[in-house]
Amino acid sequence: MAAKKEFIILIGVSDDPVLQYLGLFLAKKACNVLFINQERVGRDIHFDSNYWYLPGLDKIAHTEVVGVFNRILGLIPNFNYHWRYVLAQSRLIGILDYELSFVINPPKSMMSNSSKPYQSFLAQDFTLSFPRFSCLANVKLQSLEPEVIYKSISSVRSEATKLHPEKEFQVNEPVLFQELIRGENIRVHVIGSVVIAIKISSSQVDYRYCHDATFTLFKLPAVVANTCVELSKFLGLIFCGIDLILCGDDYYFLEANPAPGYNYFEEKISDIPITKELIGILQRGKVCW
């Protein structure tokens, strides 16, 4: 009797560097990998409650899909999409949330990062410190005390920038203003119960825009590592990137990213096993918390 075929699905857009990076490693492992371009869903890629229908392939049963790595993007507000495309994208979210057995991460679990203040509220019962913050809109600022940075209030990527205390600052759309915590940036990747922490030293507030930032593996205290796992589990995130700042003995929580660009860190430090752990749980189709 022939062995049952099992597939791993990568889903998102074709130019996503994270999907391209993970896909190369899966190909080396000779896994049965399907890439589903969300932009073609409802056009030449279709699905129902039981099957995927992809060009040039036999239909793939959902029961044949052991694991899904989800990187779908939300629709652009006020963009003039065809209603059929909007319907297909909405149904795709439902499939990922409710029809497939193992998804990293289902859309419903990724929503907390749509509002950083809300996510901080959810995280407040965990044993981490939190910088003071305010959310402001439609105001003119002249100075704020203490030192403050500002950034996007939502999951939209923005550069964390220090507010110049001597310049007027007009705020129109809602902006997150956060107390500047001076310390070491710690990026924690949580994959199920596995914790991989990296310390980033940078001369700029936002190390992603600093050409001379340095990256080193970092061992978190056990209580902090366990807190990161429990927080990820509470948020429903099998895989996430938690941003912390170590100031003295305190670990300050900034956010938990449900779709981290983890390849950026693996390319900075060789032999860190984030991809290895991801492939392992995708092949098993389950996670041990």
Tab-separated table of N, CA, C and O in Angstrom, residues 7-128:
chain	number	residue	atom	x	y	z
A	7	PHE	N	1.880	17.093	2.563
A	7	PHE	CA	2.359	18.338	1.987
A	7	PHE	C	2.559	19.398	3.064
A	7	PHE	O	1.847	19.425	4.070
A	8	ILE	N	3.528	20.256	2.818
A	8	ILE	CA	3.698	21.491	3.586
A	8	ILE	C	3.353	22.644	2.653
A	8	ILE	O	3.800	22.680	1.504
A	9	ILE	N	2.528	23.555	3.135
A	9	ILE	CA	2.121	24.702	2.333
A	9	ILE	C	2.779	25.970	2.870
A	9	ILE	O	2.750	26.229	4.082
A	10	LEU	N	3.369	26.742	1.970
A	10	LEU	CA	3.814	28.102	2.262
A	10	LEU	C	2.845	29.039	1.552
A	10	LEU	O	2.614	28.881	0.348
A	11	ILE	N	2.286	29.994	2.269
A	11	ILE	CA	1.265	30.837	1.670
A	11	ILE	C	1.531	32.307	1.956
A	11	ILE	O	1.844	32.689	3.080
A	12	GLY	N	1.461	33.112	0.918
A	12	GLY	CA	1.721	34.538	1.028
A	12	GLY	C	1.916	35.106	-0.365
A	12	GLY	O	1.275	34.657	-1.321
A	13	VAL	N	2.815	36.079	-0.503
A	13	VAL	CA	3.095	36.675	-1.813
A	13	VAL	C	4.456	36.200	-2.310
A	13	VAL	O	5.339	35.860	-1.519
A	14	SER	N	4.620	36.209	-3.620
A	14	SER	CA	5.786	35.558	-4.221
A	14	SER	C	7.102	36.262	-3.923
A	14	SER	O	8.166	35.635	-3.948
A	15	ASP	N	7.071	37.566	-3.644
A	15	ASP	CA	8.325	38.282	-3.397
A	15	ASP	C	8.664	38.392	-1.917
A	15	ASP	O	9.539	39.176	-1.530
A	16	ASP	N	8.007	37.606	-1.070
A	16	ASP	CA	8.288	37.621	0.367
A	16	ASP	C	9.623	36.925	0.619
A	16	ASP	O	9.746	35.719	0.387
A	17	PRO	N	10.649	37.644	1.108
A	17	PRO	CA	11.964	37.018	1.316
A	17	PRO	C	11.947	35.916	2.372
A	17	PRO	O	12.768	34.997	2.304
A	18	VAL	N	11.040	35.986	3.340
A	18	VAL	CA	10.964	34.942	4.358
A	18	VAL	C	10.494	33.624	3.732
A	18	VAL	O	11.077	32.563	3.980
A	19	LEU	N	9.462	33.683	2.887
A	19	LEU	CA	8.978	32.473	2.222
A	19	LEU	C	10.022	31.925	1.256
A	19	LEU	O	10.205	30.703	1.160
A	20	GLN	N	10.707	32.798	0.552
A	20	GLN	CA	11.756	32.345	-0.361
A	20	GLN	C	12.874	31.644	0.406
A	20	GLN	O	13.372	30.589	-0.011
A	21	TYR	N	13.243	32.204	1.539
A	21	TYR	CA	14.323	31.658	2.369
A	21	TYR	C	13.937	30.293	2.931
A	21	TYR	O	14.679	29.312	2.784
A	22	LEU	N	12.771	30.210	3.553
A	22	LEU	CA	12.324	28.946	4.142
A	22	LEU	C	12.097	27.903	3.050
A	22	LEU	O	12.415	26.722	3.237
A	23	GLY	N	11.560	28.333	1.902
A	23	GLY	CA	11.310	27.398	0.811
A	23	GLY	C	12.568	26.720	0.310
A	23	GLY	O	12.551	25.526	-0.027
A	24	LEU	N	13.680	27.442	0.256
A	24	LEU	CA	14.946	26.855	-0.182
A	24	LEU	C	15.385	25.732	0.759
A	24	LEU	O	15.852	24.685	0.318
A	25	PHE	N	15.234	25.950	2.061
A	25	PHE	CA	15.628	24.925	3.031
A	25	PHE	C	14.697	23.720	2.968
A	25	PHE	O	15.145	22.575	3.079
A	26	LEU	N	13.404	23.950	2.776
A	26	LEU	CA	12.463	22.841	2.652
A	26	LEU	C	12.763	22.015	1.407
A	26	LEU	O	12.670	20.781	1.425
A	27	ALA	N	13.146	22.694	0.320
A	27	ALA	CA	13.486	21.975	-0.910
A	27	ALA	C	14.698	21.078	-0.695
A	27	ALA	O	14.756	19.950	-1.211
A	28	LYS	N	15.688	21.551	0.068
A	28	LYS	CA	16.872	20.740	0.357
A	28	LYS	C	16.517	19.504	1.181
A	28	LYS	O	17.199	18.483	1.101
A	29	LYS	N	15.447	19.615	1.970
A	29	LYS	CA	14.994	18.492	2.782
A	29	LYS	C	14.122	17.526	1.985
A	29	LYS	O	13.634	16.530	2.528
A	30	ALA	N	13.899	17.828	0.707
A	30	ALA	CA	13.063	17.006	-0.183
A	30	ALA	C	11.642	16.853	0.356
A	30	ALA	O	11.021	15.805	0.215
A	31	CYS	N	11.145	17.927	0.985
A	31	CYS	CA	9.767	17.918	1.454
A	31	CYS	C	8.832	18.180	0.270
A	31	CYS	O	9.211	18.791	-0.734
A	32	ASN	N	7.610	17.707	0.371
A	32	ASN	CA	6.584	18.033	-0.618
A	32	ASN	C	6.017	19.402	-0.264
A	32	ASN	O	5.170	19.529	0.615
A	33	VAL	N	6.528	20.435	-0.932
A	33	VAL	CA	6.184	21.807	-0.586
A	33	VAL	C	5.323	22.414	-1.686
A	33	VAL	O	5.643	22.297	-2.876
A	34	LEU	N	4.244	23.056	-1.288
A	34	LEU	CA	3.406	23.807	-2.209
A	34	LEU	C	3.452	25.272	-1.812
A	34	LEU	O	3.278	25.603	-0.638
A	35	PHE	N	3.702	26.139	-2.789
A	35	PHE	CA	3.599	27.567	-2.535
A	35	PHE	C	2.280	28.054	-3.098
A	35	PHE	O	1.969	27.832	-4.272
A	36	ILE	N	1.490	28.717	-2.261
A	36	ILE	CA	0.218	29.281	-2.694
A	36	ILE	C	0.339	30.796	-2.662
A	36	ILE	O	0.496	31.395	-1.588
A	37	ASN	N	0.309	31.388	-3.827
A	37	ASN	CA	0.387	32.839	-3.964
A	37	ASN	C	-1.007	33.405	-3.703
A	37	ASN	O	-1.937	33.177	-4.485
A	38	GLN	N	-1.152	34.125	-2.610
A	38	GLN	CA	-2.474	34.618	-2.241
A	38	GLN	C	-3.069	35.536	-3.308
A	38	GLN	O	-4.289	35.658	-3.413
A	39	GLU	N	-2.201	36.176	-4.107
A	39	GLU	CA	-2.693	37.079	-5.144
A	39	GLU	C	-3.366	36.337	-6.289
A	39	GLU	O	-4.081	36.941	-7.091
A	40	ARG	N	-3.148	35.008	-6.367
A	40	ARG	CA	-3.776	34.204	-7.419
A	40	ARG	C	-4.976	33.410	-6.909
A	40	ARG	O	-5.650	32.730	-7.685
A	41	VAL	N	-5.211	33.489	-5.606
A	41	VAL	CA	-6.376	32.798	-5.038
A	41	VAL	C	-7.648	33.444	-5.574
A	41	VAL	O	-7.808	34.660	-5.549
A	42	GLY	N	-8.543	32.601	-6.058
A	42	GLY	CA	-9.772	33.094	-6.671
A	42	GLY	C	-9.625	33.352	-8.148
A	42	GLY	O	-10.610	33.666	-8.827
A	43	ARG	N	-8.392	33.219	-8.669
A	43	ARG	CA	-8.137	33.396	-10.104
A	43	ARG	C	-7.827	32.038	-10.725
A	43	ARG	O	-8.678	31.437	-11.368
A	44	ASP	N	-6.601	31.534	-10.511
A	44	ASP	CA	-6.321	30.182	-10.995
A	44	ASP	C	-5.978	29.223	-9.854
A	44	ASP	O	-5.641	28.071	-10.089
A	45	ILE	N	-6.045	29.702	-8.631
A	45	ILE	CA	-5.923	28.848	-7.445
A	45	ILE	C	-7.247	28.897	-6.701
A	45	ILE	O	-7.752	29.984	-6.392
A	46	HIS	N	-7.806	27.737	-6.432
A	46	HIS	CA	-9.127	27.660	-5.803
A	46	HIS	C	-9.088	26.653	-4.660
A	46	HIS	O	-8.160	25.848	-4.530
A	47	PHE	N	-10.105	26.681	-3.845
A	47	PHE	CA	-10.215	25.745	-2.727
A	47	PHE	C	-11.682	25.651	-2.314
A	47	PHE	O	-12.502	26.515	-2.636
A	48	ASP	N	-11.984	24.602	-1.584
A	48	ASP	CA	-13.278	24.484	-0.916
A	48	ASP	C	-13.009	23.908	0.465
A	48	ASP	O	-11.852	23.934	0.931
A	49	SER	N	-14.011	23.398	1.124
A	49	SER	CA	-13.825	22.917	2.503
A	49	SER	C	-13.003	21.641	2.576
A	49	SER	O	-12.601	21.232	3.674
A	50	ASN	N	-12.737	21.020	1.434
A	50	ASN	CA	-12.034	19.736	1.455
A	50	ASN	C	-10.738	19.715	0.654
A	50	ASN	O	-9.832	18.944	0.969
A	51	TYR	N	-10.630	20.559	-0.375
A	51	TYR	CA	-9.512	20.438	-1.302
A	51	TYR	C	-8.946	21.797	-1.715
A	51	TYR	O	-9.640	22.811	-1.704
A	52	TRP	N	-7.652	21.739	-2.125
A	52	TRP	CA	-7.018	22.812	-2.881
A	52	TRP	C	-6.994	22.395	-4.349
A	52	TRP	O	-6.754	21.224	-4.656
A	53	TYR	N	-7.200	23.359	-5.237
A	53	TYR	CA	-7.117	23.114	-6.677
A	53	TYR	C	-6.076	24.069	-7.249
A	53	TYR	O	-6.309	25.278	-7.336
A	54	LEU	N	-4.912	23.503	-7.603
A	54	LEU	CA	-3.795	24.309	-8.103
A	54	LEU	C	-3.517	23.960	-9.554
A	54	LEU	O	-3.680	22.795	-9.959
A	55	PRO	N	-3.106	24.929	-10.364
A	55	PRO	CA	-2.846	24.672	-11.782
A	55	PRO	C	-1.821	23.560	-11.984
A	55	PRO	O	-0.773	23.538	-11.343
A	56	GLY	N	-2.155	22.619	-12.861
A	56	GLY	CA	-1.222	21.569	-13.228
A	56	GLY	C	-1.054	20.456	-12.221
A	56	GLY	O	-0.212	19.576	-12.412
A	57	LEU	N	-1.835	20.471	-11.135
A	57	LEU	CA	-1.726	19.436	-10.101
A	57	LEU	C	-3.075	18.784	-9.858
A	57	LEU	O	-4.129	19.382	-10.112
A	58	ASP	N	-3.021	17.539	-9.371
A	58	ASP	CA	-4.247	16.927	-8.885
A	58	ASP	C	-4.723	17.696	-7.663
A	58	ASP	O	-3.929	18.356	-6.974
A	59	LYS	N	-6.000	17.605	-7.370
A	59	LYS	CA	-6.512	18.293	-6.187
A	59	LYS	C	-5.822	17.751	-4.941
A	59	LYS	O	-5.486	16.565	-4.846
A	60	ILE	N	-5.547	18.651	-3.995
A	60	ILE	CA	-4.846	18.317	-2.751
A	60	ILE	C	-5.853	18.390	-1.612
A	60	ILE	O	-6.431	19.457	-1.348
A	61	ALA	N	-6.073	17.280	-0.934
A	61	ALA	CA	-7.004	17.266	0.195
A	61	ALA	C	-6.399	18.002	1.388
A	61	ALA	O	-5.186	17.919	1.627
A	62	HIS	N	-7.245	18.714	2.147
A	62	HIS	CA	-6.757	19.379	3.355
A	62	HIS	C	-6.151	18.377	4.324
A	62	HIS	O	-5.229	18.702	5.071
A	63	THR	N	-6.662	17.134	4.303
A	63	THR	CA	-6.126	16.103	5.198
A	63	THR	C	-4.724	15.669	4.796
A	63	THR	O	-4.024	15.023	5.579
A	64	GLU	N	-4.298	16.020	3.568
A	64	GLU	CA	-2.939	15.700	3.126
A	64	GLU	C	-1.938	16.787	3.510
A	64	GLU	O	-0.736	16.630	3.313
A	65	VAL	N	-2.443	17.895	4.030
A	65	VAL	CA	-1.589	19.024	4.407
A	65	VAL	C	-1.223	18.877	5.880
A	65	VAL	O	-2.065	19.034	6.765
A	66	VAL	N	0.035	18.578	6.151
A	66	VAL	CA	0.463	18.347	7.532
A	66	VAL	C	0.772	19.655	8.247
A	66	VAL	O	0.614	19.762	9.470
A	67	GLY	N	1.223	20.678	7.489
A	67	GLY	CA	1.563	21.948	8.122
A	67	GLY	C	1.500	23.086	7.128
A	67	GLY	O	1.780	22.912	5.939
A	68	VAL	N	1.130	24.275	7.631
A	68	VAL	CA	1.035	25.480	6.804
A	68	VAL	C	1.845	26.587	7.469
A	68	VAL	O	1.725	26.808	8.684
A	69	PHE	N	2.665	27.271	6.679
A	69	PHE	CA	3.386	28.449	7.156
A	69	PHE	C	2.718	29.657	6.511
A	69	PHE	O	2.797	29.859	5.300
A	70	ASN	N	2.042	30.453	7.322
A	70	ASN	CA	1.181	31.526	6.836
A	70	ASN	C	1.880	32.878	6.890
A	70	ASN	O	2.311	33.312	7.956
A	71	ARG	N	1.946	33.539	5.722
A	71	ARG	CA	2.483	34.901	5.647
A	71	ARG	C	1.566	35.786	4.792
A	71	ARG	O	2.022	36.706	4.116
A	72	ILE	N	0.259	35.531	4.822
A	72	ILE	CA	-0.632	36.323	3.974
A	72	ILE	C	-0.676	37.767	4.458
A	72	ILE	O	-0.535	38.056	5.645
A	73	LEU	N	-0.862	38.666	3.507
A	73	LEU	CA	-0.975	40.084	3.794
A	73	LEU	C	-2.436	40.499	3.780
A	73	LEU	O	-3.245	39.948	3.032
A	74	GLY	N	-2.763	41.491	4.590
A	74	GLY	CA	-4.106	42.029	4.597
A	74	GLY	C	-4.357	42.885	3.366
A	74	GLY	O	-3.431	43.318	2.671
A	75	LEU	N	-5.630	43.138	3.092
A	75	LEU	CA	-5.995	43.988	1.966
A	75	LEU	C	-5.636	45.439	2.266
A	75	LEU	O	-5.686	45.883	3.418
A	76	ILE	N	-5.259	46.166	1.240
A	76	ILE	CA	-4.907	47.582	1.379
A	76	ILE	C	-6.188	48.398	1.529
A	76	ILE	O	-7.089	48.297	0.684
A	77	PRO	N	-6.317	49.189	2.581
A	77	PRO	CA	-7.539	49.988	2.766
A	77	PRO	C	-7.789	50.918	1.582
A	77	PRO	O	-6.866	51.512	1.022
A	78	ASN	N	-9.062	51.030	1.212
A	78	ASN	CA	-9.527	51.949	0.164
A	78	ASN	C	-9.013	51.608	-1.233
A	78	ASN	O	-9.196	52.397	-2.160
A	79	PHE	N	-8.385	50.448	-1.395
A	79	PHE	CA	-7.955	50.033	-2.725
A	79	PHE	C	-9.146	49.437	-3.460
A	79	PHE	O	-9.985	48.754	-2.865
A	80	ASN	N	-9.211	49.670	-4.746
A	80	ASN	CA	-10.377	49.264	-5.521
A	80	ASN	C	-10.229	47.824	-6.009
A	80	ASN	O	-10.014	47.557	-7.196
A	81	TYR	N	-10.356	46.846	-5.075
A	81	TYR	CA	-10.303	45.434	-5.446
A	81	TYR	C	-11.628	45.012	-6.077
A	81	TYR	O	-12.692	45.550	-5.745
A	82	HIS	N	-11.554	44.020	-6.953
A	82	HIS	CA	-12.778	43.401	-7.457
A	82	HIS	C	-13.428	42.627	-6.312
A	82	HIS	O	-12.741	41.997	-5.494
A	83	TRP	N	-14.739	42.655	-6.272
A	83	TRP	CA	-15.437	42.032	-5.139
A	83	TRP	C	-15.163	40.535	-5.065
A	83	TRP	O	-15.132	39.958	-3.964
A	84	ARG	N	-14.915	39.878	-6.215
A	84	ARG	CA	-14.635	38.441	-6.185
A	84	ARG	C	-13.297	38.159	-5.494
A	84	ARG	O	-13.139	37.155	-4.802
A	85	TYR	N	-12.329	39.061	-5.698
A	85	TYR	CA	-11.034	38.902	-5.057
A	85	TYR	C	-11.154	39.090	-3.544
A	85	TYR	O	-10.586	38.317	-2.764
A	86	VAL	N	-11.920	40.097	-3.135
A	86	VAL	CA	-12.134	40.333	-1.703
A	86	VAL	C	-12.811	39.116	-1.063
A	86	VAL	O	-12.424	38.673	0.031
A	87	LEU	N	-13.801	38.554	-1.749
A	87	LEU	CA	-14.493	37.378	-1.230
A	87	LEU	C	-13.541	36.198	-1.103
A	87	LEU	O	-13.540	35.484	-0.084
A	88	ALA	N	-12.690	35.987	-2.131
A	88	ALA	CA	-11.748	34.868	-2.091
A	88	ALA	C	-10.748	35.021	-0.948
A	88	ALA	O	-10.428	34.052	-0.244
A	89	GLN	N	-10.273	36.257	-0.715
A	89	GLN	CA	-9.325	36.491	0.375
A	89	GLN	C	-9.989	36.274	1.732
A	89	GLN	O	-9.376	35.740	2.662
A	90	SER	N	-11.226	36.669	1.853
A	90	SER	CA	-11.962	36.471	3.113
A	90	SER	C	-12.168	34.987	3.382
A	90	SER	O	-12.002	34.521	4.521
A	91	ARG	N	-12.505	34.239	2.348
A	91	ARG	CA	-12.682	32.791	2.504
A	91	ARG	C	-11.350	32.108	2.817
A	91	ARG	O	-11.302	31.128	3.562
A	92	LEU	N	-10.266	32.645	2.253
A	92	LEU	CA	-8.944	32.090	2.535
A	92	LEU	C	-8.616	32.209	4.020
A	92	LEU	O	-8.087	31.271	4.630
A	93	ILE	N	-8.942	33.350	4.600
A	93	ILE	CA	-8.711	33.534	6.041
A	93	ILE	C	-9.499	32.493	6.834
A	93	ILE	O	-8.993	31.896	7.793
A	94	GLY	N	-10.753	32.253	6.420
A	94	GLY	CA	-11.563	31.245	7.108
A	94	GLY	C	-10.971	29.851	7.008
A	94	GLY	O	-10.985	29.086	7.986
A	95	ILE	N	-10.418	29.505	5.835
A	95	ILE	CA	-9.785	28.196	5.660
A	95	ILE	C	-8.592	28.056	6.601
A	95	ILE	O	-8.403	27.032	7.267
A	96	LEU	N	-7.768	29.095	6.665
A	96	LEU	CA	-6.582	29.051	7.521
A	96	LEU	C	-6.952	29.005	8.999
A	96	LEU	O	-6.266	28.371	9.807
A	97	ASP	N	-8.028	29.679	9.361
A	97	ASP	CA	-8.433	29.723	10.768
A	97	ASP	C	-9.134	28.459	11.228
A	97	ASP	O	-8.971	28.042	12.390
A	98	TYR	N	-9.915	27.821	10.343
A	98	TYR	CA	-10.846	26.796	10.821
A	98	TYR	C	-10.792	25.461	10.094
A	98	TYR	O	-11.299	24.468	10.612
A	99	GLU	N	-10.204	25.385	8.890
A	99	GLU	CA	-10.294	24.150	8.118
A	99	GLU	C	-9.007	23.325	8.134
A	99	GLU	O	-9.061	22.111	7.990
A	100	LEU	N	-7.878	23.983	8.269
A	100	LEU	CA	-6.600	23.272	8.224
A	100	LEU	C	-6.124	22.950	9.630
A	100	LEU	O	-6.306	23.737	10.563
A	101	SER	N	-5.501	21.794	9.781
A	101	SER	CA	-5.242	21.275	11.129
A	101	SER	C	-4.078	21.958	11.838
A	101	SER	O	-4.066	22.045	13.070
A	102	PHE	N	-3.069	22.441	11.079
A	102	PHE	CA	-1.889	23.009	11.740
A	102	PHE	C	-1.356	24.165	10.917
A	102	PHE	O	-0.813	23.971	9.825
A	103	VAL	N	-1.500	25.373	11.446
A	103	VAL	CA	-1.104	26.580	10.733
A	103	VAL	C	-0.203	27.433	11.620
A	103	VAL	O	-0.532	27.716	12.775
A	104	ILE	N	0.924	27.843	11.091
A	104	ILE	CA	1.842	28.784	11.752
A	104	ILE	C	1.784	30.113	10.988
A	104	ILE	O	2.315	30.220	9.910
A	105	ASN	N	1.149	31.090	11.492
A	105	ASN	CA	0.166	31.216	12.556
A	105	ASN	C	-1.188	31.512	11.901
A	105	ASN	O	-1.216	32.227	10.905
A	106	PRO	N	-2.308	31.032	12.439
A	106	PRO	CA	-3.599	31.362	11.837
A	106	PRO	C	-3.887	32.859	11.955
A	106	PRO	O	-3.465	33.501	12.920
A	107	PRO	N	-4.591	33.433	10.966
A	107	PRO	CA	-4.850	34.879	10.986
A	107	PRO	C	-5.483	35.378	12.273
A	107	PRO	O	-5.136	36.465	12.753
A	108	LYS	N	-6.387	34.607	12.869
A	108	LYS	CA	-7.067	35.064	14.084
A	108	LYS	C	-6.085	35.257	15.241
A	108	LYS	O	-6.328	36.084	16.132
A	109	SER	N	-4.969	34.513	15.225
A	109	SER	CA	-3.978	34.645	16.299
A	109	SER	C	-3.008	35.788	16.053
A	109	SER	O	-2.259	36.163	16.952
A	110	MET	N	-3.013	36.322	14.831
A	110	MET	CA	-2.066	37.374	14.482
A	110	MET	C	-2.633	38.771	14.719
A	110	MET	O	-1.931	39.770	14.569
A	111	MET	N	-3.914	38.846	15.107
A	111	MET	CA	-4.587	40.133	15.163
A	111	MET	C	-4.128	41.024	16.307
A	111	MET	O	-4.288	42.248	16.240
A	112	SER	N	-3.553	40.433	17.367
A	112	SER	CA	-3.188	41.263	18.522
A	112	SER	C	-2.166	42.323	18.136
A	112	SER	O	-2.146	43.419	18.707
A	113	ASN	N	-1.318	42.037	17.123
A	113	ASN	CA	-0.281	42.986	16.736
A	113	ASN	C	-0.821	44.130	15.880
A	113	ASN	O	-0.102	45.058	15.549
A	114	SER	N	-2.115	44.077	15.543
A	114	SER	CA	-2.725	45.184	14.803
A	114	SER	C	-2.842	46.433	15.660
A	114	SER	O	-3.053	47.530	15.149
A	115	SER	N	-2.747	46.254	16.978
A	115	SER	CA	-2.750	47.383	17.912
A	115	SER	C	-1.708	47.114	18.988
A	115	SER	O	-1.918	46.261	19.855
A	116	LYS	N	-0.591	47.824	18.916
A	116	LYS	CA	0.467	47.599	19.908
A	116	LYS	C	0.002	47.900	21.332
A	116	LYS	O	0.351	47.175	22.265
A	117	PRO	N	-0.801	48.957	21.558
A	117	PRO	CA	-1.300	49.182	22.922
A	117	PRO	C	-2.161	48.030	23.423
A	117	PRO	O	-2.059	47.622	24.586
A	118	TYR	N	-2.999	47.478	22.545
A	118	TYR	CA	-3.842	46.355	22.938
A	118	TYR	C	-2.989	45.137	23.273
A	118	TYR	O	-3.240	44.437	24.266
A	119	GLN	N	-1.964	44.893	22.454
A	119	GLN	CA	-1.099	43.750	22.725
A	119	GLN	C	-0.372	43.913	24.061
A	119	GLN	O	-0.236	42.953	24.829
A	120	SER	N	0.071	45.143	24.364
A	120	SER	CA	0.715	45.387	25.664
A	120	SER	C	-0.259	45.157	26.805
A	120	SER	O	0.118	44.651	27.872
A	121	PHE	N	-1.532	45.521	26.588
A	121	PHE	CA	-2.561	45.268	27.601
A	121	PHE	C	-2.707	43.764	27.839
A	121	PHE	O	-2.789	43.310	28.987
A	122	LEU	N	-2.708	42.973	26.762
A	122	LEU	CA	-2.822	41.523	26.900
A	122	LEU	C	-1.617	40.941	27.635
A	122	LEU	O	-1.745	39.952	28.362
A	123	ALA	N	-0.454	41.559	27.453
A	123	ALA	CA	0.787	41.011	28.013
A	123	ALA	C	1.063	41.466	29.438
A	123	ALA	O	2.011	40.998	30.064
A	124	GLN	N	0.239	42.359	29.975
A	124	GLN	CA	0.592	43.009	31.235
A	124	GLN	C	0.599	42.069	32.441
A	124	GLN	O	1.204	42.383	33.471
A	125	ASP	N	-0.061	40.920	32.343
A	125	ASP	CA	-0.079	39.987	33.474
A	125	ASP	C	1.143	39.076	33.511
A	125	ASP	O	1.260	38.241	34.417
A	126	PHE	N	2.029	39.225	32.530
A	126	PHE	CA	3.230	38.405	32.503
A	126	PHE	C	4.381	39.172	33.169
A	126	PHE	O	4.357	40.393	33.254
A	127	THR	N	5.385	38.416	33.613
A	127	THR	CA	6.429	39.004	34.458
A	127	THR	C	7.482	39.731	33.636
A	127	THR	O	8.658	39.353	33.607
A	128	LEU	N	7.054	40.787	32.946
A	128	LEU	CA	7.954	41.646	32.204
A	128	LEU	C	7.665	43.089	32.592
A	128	LEU	O	6.600	43.387	33.143
